[in-house]
PDB file of C-alpha atoms in Angstrom:
ATOM      1  CA  UNK A   1    -142.943 -23.859-136.208  1.00 78.00           C
ATOM      2  CA  UNK A   2    -141.553 -26.837-134.385  1.00 88.00           C
ATOM      3  CA  UNK A   3    -137.906 -27.682-133.811  1.00 94.00           C
ATOM      4  CA  UNK A   4    -137.286 -31.384-134.365  1.00 96.00           C
ATOM      5  CA  UNK A   5    -133.898 -32.659-133.198  1.00 98.00           C
ATOM      6  CA  UNK A   6    -132.798 -36.073-134.456  1.00 98.00           C
ATOM      7  CA  UNK A   7    -130.168 -37.948-132.464  1.00 97.00           C
ATOM      8  CA  UNK A   8    -128.684 -41.358-133.210  1.00 96.00           C
ATOM      9  CA  UNK A   9    -125.412 -43.306-133.177  1.00 94.00           C
ATOM     10  CA  UNK A  10    -125.759 -43.290-136.991  1.00 91.00           C
ATOM     11  CA  UNK A  11    -125.412 -39.493-137.081  1.00 94.00           C
ATOM     12  CA  UNK A  12    -122.064 -37.756-136.663  1.00 94.00           C
ATOM     13  CA  UNK A  13    -123.922 -35.027-134.748  1.00 96.00           C
ATOM     14  CA  UNK A  14    -127.481 -34.184-133.801  1.00 97.00           C
ATOM     15  CA  UNK A  15    -129.577 -32.667-136.582  1.00 97.00           C
ATOM     16  CA  UNK A  16    -132.216 -30.024-135.823  1.00 97.00           C
ATOM     17  CA  UNK A  17    -134.737 -29.099-138.492  1.00 96.00           C
ATOM     18  CA  UNK A  18    -137.807 -26.891-138.549  1.00 93.00           C
ATOM     19  CA  UNK A  19    -141.215 -28.336-139.258  1.00 90.00           C
ATOM     20  CA  UNK A  20    -144.024 -26.117-140.459  1.00 84.00           C
ATOM     21  CA  UNK A  21    -146.930 -26.274-138.023  1.00 69.00           C
ATOM     22  CA  UNK A  22    -150.116 -27.539-139.584  1.00 69.00           C
ATOM     23  CA  UNK A  23    -148.370 -29.227-142.508  1.00 74.00           C
ATOM     24  CA  UNK A  24    -149.710 -32.584-141.212  1.00 77.00           C
ATOM     25  CA  UNK A  25    -146.594 -34.441-142.327  1.00 89.00           C
ATOM     26  CA  UNK A  26    -145.190 -37.449-140.517  1.00 93.00           C
ATOM     27  CA  UNK A  27    -141.920 -37.612-138.675  1.00 95.00           C
ATOM     28  CA  UNK A  28    -140.630 -40.080-141.269  1.00 97.00           C
ATOM     29  CA  UNK A  29    -141.492 -37.711-144.140  1.00 96.00           C
ATOM     30  CA  UNK A  30    -139.603 -34.895-142.385  1.00 95.00           C
ATOM     31  CA  UNK A  31    -136.597 -37.156-141.782  1.00 96.00           C
ATOM     32  CA  UNK A  32    -136.510 -38.270-145.421  1.00 96.00           C
ATOM     33  CA  UNK A  33    -136.828 -34.664-146.618  1.00 95.00           C
ATOM     34  CA  UNK A  34    -133.733 -33.722-144.585  1.00 95.00           C
ATOM     35  CA  UNK A  35    -131.814 -36.946-145.332  1.00 95.00           C
ATOM     36  CA  UNK A  36    -131.949 -38.175-141.724  1.00 96.00           C
ATOM     37  CA  UNK A  37    -131.451 -41.966-141.958  1.00 95.00           C
ATOM     38  CA  UNK A  38    -134.353 -43.269-139.875  1.00 96.00           C
ATOM     39  CA  UNK A  39    -134.786 -46.860-141.053  1.00 95.00           C
ATOM     40  CA  UNK A  40    -138.108 -47.760-142.611  1.00 94.00           C
ATOM     41  CA  UNK A  41    -139.679 -50.540-144.583  1.00 93.00           C
ATOM     42  CA  UNK A  42    -143.452 -50.507-145.068  1.00 93.00           C
ATOM     43  CA  UNK A  43    -144.100 -46.797-144.239  1.00 94.00           C
ATOM     44  CA  UNK A  44    -147.598 -47.874-143.181  1.00 94.00           C
ATOM     45  CA  UNK A  45    -147.297 -48.650-139.461  1.00 93.00           C
ATOM     46  CA  UNK A  46    -147.108 -52.408-139.843  1.00 93.00           C
ATOM     47  CA  UNK A  47    -143.441 -53.437-139.602  1.00 93.00           C
ATOM     48  CA  UNK A  48    -141.973 -51.423-136.708  1.00 94.00           C
ATOM     49  CA  UNK A  49    -138.701 -50.671-138.492  1.00 95.00           C
ATOM     50  CA  UNK A  50    -139.103 -46.894-137.988  1.00 96.00           C
ATOM     51  CA  UNK A  51    -139.355 -47.198-134.192  1.00 96.00           C
ATOM     52  CA  UNK A  52    -138.057 -44.128-132.390  1.00 97.00           C
ATOM     53  CA  UNK A  53    -138.174 -42.561-128.946  1.00 97.00           C
ATOM     54  CA  UNK A  54    -139.798 -39.134-128.912  1.00 95.00           C
ATOM     55  CA  UNK A  55    -139.274 -36.656-126.085  1.00 94.00           C
ATOM     56  CA  UNK A  56    -141.628 -33.686-126.112  1.00 91.00           C
ATOM     57  CA  UNK A  57    -139.904 -30.583-124.780  1.00 92.00           C
ATOM     58  CA  UNK A  58    -143.082 -28.568-124.213  1.00 81.00           C
ATOM     59  CA  UNK A  59    -144.460 -28.451-120.695  1.00 78.00           C
ATOM     60  CA  UNK A  60    -147.957 -29.152-122.006  1.00 73.00           C
ATOM     61  CA  UNK A  61    -147.914 -31.661-124.874  1.00 68.00           C
ATOM     62  CA  UNK A  62    -150.602 -31.472-127.530  1.00 69.00           C
ATOM     63  CA  UNK A  63    -153.251 -34.138-127.792  1.00 65.00           C
ATOM     64  CA  UNK A  64    -152.058 -37.209-129.672  1.00 74.00           C
ATOM     65  CA  UNK A  65    -153.625 -40.150-131.341  1.00 80.00           C
ATOM     66  CA  UNK A  66    -152.165 -43.576-131.897  1.00 88.00           C
ATOM     67  CA  UNK A  67    -153.381 -45.534-134.887  1.00 89.00           C
ATOM     68  CA  UNK A  68    -154.574 -49.076-134.230  1.00 91.00           C
ATOM     69  CA  UNK A  69    -151.641 -50.384-136.287  1.00 93.00           C
ATOM     70  CA  UNK A  70    -149.170 -48.356-134.227  1.00 94.00           C
ATOM     71  CA  UNK A  71    -150.655 -49.569-130.923  1.00 93.00           C
ATOM     72  CA  UNK A  72    -150.416 -53.196-132.041  1.00 94.00           C
ATOM     73  CA  UNK A  73    -146.833 -52.930-133.320  1.00 96.00           C
ATOM     74  CA  UNK A  74    -145.637 -51.062-130.210  1.00 96.00           C
ATOM     75  CA  UNK A  75    -147.274 -53.704-127.990  1.00 94.00           C
ATOM     76  CA  UNK A  76    -145.626 -56.532-129.947  1.00 95.00           C
ATOM     77  CA  UNK A  77    -142.250 -54.810-129.661  1.00 94.00           C
ATOM     78  CA  UNK A  78    -142.773 -54.445-125.897  1.00 95.00           C
ATOM     79  CA  UNK A  79    -142.477 -50.658-126.171  1.00 95.00           C
ATOM     80  CA  UNK A  80    -145.926 -49.739-124.860  1.00 94.00           C
ATOM     81  CA  UNK A  81    -148.144 -51.172-122.149  1.00 94.00           C
ATOM     82  CA  UNK A  82    -151.926 -51.301-121.952  1.00 91.00           C
ATOM     83  CA  UNK A  83    -151.687 -48.650-119.215  1.00 92.00           C
ATOM     84  CA  UNK A  84    -149.718 -46.328-121.527  1.00 91.00           C
ATOM     85  CA  UNK A  85    -152.278 -46.844-124.307  1.00 90.00           C
ATOM     86  CA  UNK A  86    -155.075 -45.936-121.891  1.00 90.00           C
ATOM     87  CA  UNK A  87    -153.114 -42.908-120.658  1.00 88.00           C
ATOM     88  CA  UNK A  88    -152.614 -41.746-124.245  1.00 86.00           C
ATOM     89  CA  UNK A  89    -156.266 -42.187-125.152  1.00 86.00           C
ATOM     90  CA  UNK A  90    -157.872 -40.857-121.962  1.00 88.00           C
ATOM     91  CA  UNK A  91    -155.385 -38.233-120.735  1.00 85.00           C
ATOM     92  CA  UNK A  92    -153.674 -37.301-124.031  1.00 81.00           C
ATOM     93  CA  UNK A  93    -150.311 -38.295-122.544  1.00 83.00           C
ATOM     94  CA  UNK A  94    -148.027 -39.361-125.387  1.00 84.00           C
ATOM     95  CA  UNK A  95    -146.005 -42.568-125.027  1.00 90.00           C
ATOM     96  CA  UNK A  96    -142.220 -42.309-125.354  1.00 91.00           C
ATOM     97  CA  UNK A  97    -141.935 -44.770-128.225  1.00 96.00           C
ATOM     98  CA  UNK A  98    -143.598 -44.086-131.552  1.00 96.00           C
ATOM     99  CA  UNK A  99    -143.419 -45.169-135.177  1.00 96.00           C
ATOM    100  CA  UNK A 100    -141.991 -42.355-137.305  1.00 97.00           C
ATOM    101  CA  UNK A 101    -144.346 -43.202-140.169  1.00 96.00           C
ATOM    102  CA  UNK A 102    -147.384 -42.675-137.918  1.00 95.00           C
ATOM    103  CA  UNK A 103    -146.276 -39.691-135.824  1.00 93.00           C
ATOM    104  CA  UNK A 104    -147.880 -36.467-137.081  1.00 90.00           C
ATOM    105  CA  UNK A 105    -145.704 -33.464-136.272  1.00 89.00           C
ATOM    106  CA  UNK A 106    -147.426 -30.790-134.210  1.00 85.00           C
ATOM    107  CA  UNK A 107    -146.386 -27.299-133.186  1.00 84.00           C
ATOM    108  CA  UNK A 108    -144.095 -28.475-130.377  1.00 88.00           C
ATOM    109  CA  UNK A 109    -140.369 -29.006-130.037  1.00 92.00           C
ATOM    110  CA  UNK A 110    -139.276 -32.644-129.842  1.00 94.00           C
ATOM    111  CA  UNK A 111    -136.138 -34.781-129.651  1.00 97.00           C
ATOM    112  CA  UNK A 112    -136.209 -37.986-131.706  1.00 98.00           C
ATOM    113  CA  UNK A 113    -133.822 -40.831-130.845  1.00 98.00           C
ATOM    114  CA  UNK A 114    -133.411 -43.792-133.172  1.00 97.00           C
ATOM    115  CA  UNK A 115    -130.971 -46.685-133.455  1.00 91.00           C
ATOM    116  CA  UNK A 116    -130.475 -46.875-137.170  1.00 69.00           C
ATOM    117  CA  UNK A 117    -130.690 -50.240-138.863  1.00 62.00           C
ATOM    118  CA  UNK A 118    -130.557 -52.163-135.574  1.00 50.00           C
ATOM    119  CA  UNK A 119    -134.355 -52.016-135.530  1.00 45.00           C
ATOM    120  CA  UNK A 120    -135.700 -55.252-136.927  1.00 50.00           C
ATOM    121  CA  UNK A 121    -139.078 -55.276-138.656  1.00 49.00           C
ATOM    122  CA  UNK A 122    -141.657 -57.384-136.852  1.00 49.00           C
ATOM    123  CA  UNK A 123    -144.272 -59.634-138.299  1.00 51.00           C
ATOM    124  CA  UNK A 124    -147.691 -58.655-137.024  1.00 49.00           C
ATOM    125  CA  UNK A 125    -149.532 -61.606-135.580  1.00 48.00           C
ATOM    126  CA  UNK A 126    -153.221 -61.239-136.292  1.00 50.00           C
ATOM    127  CA  UNK A 127    -155.522 -63.428-134.298  1.00 45.00           C
ATOM    128  CA  UNK A 128    -157.982 -65.422-136.310  1.00 46.00           C
ATOM    129  CA  UNK A 129    -160.389 -68.177-135.446  1.00 45.00           C
ATOM    130  CA  UNK A 130    -160.301 -71.448-137.320  1.00 45.00           C
ATOM    131  CA  UNK A 131    -163.593 -73.230-137.757  1.00 44.00           C
ATOM    132  CA  UNK A 132    -163.347 -77.009-137.564  1.00 49.00           C
ATOM    133  CA  UNK A 133    -166.383 -78.947-138.723  1.00 42.00           C
TER     134      UNK A 133
END
């Protein structure tokens, strides 16, 4: 089991809940289940409204994977660099900022900081080529 501690100015005190290891649920699902008010909009890794800072308390963090959507949104928010993406993919070193809707809870204790509704959803800019004839 993992201890997940939520901390935010929106909470009167920190909230620690237990997550069942192997349940494969997201951080956002766990927060909603325990009525922790992490803001969210799309719940699909596209808007960035569920941005949070995750601190892993284990000395050896488990391997992580960032979805392509999460990488793009975190880059657009300025919360992750190309170097941090490479470090996550090559060395399994998790970045500090994550999207709660994309973060799969593992069997490790974590602290999750979020700002409440101060997080503003972002519009993903997708590059596309225009053909002029």
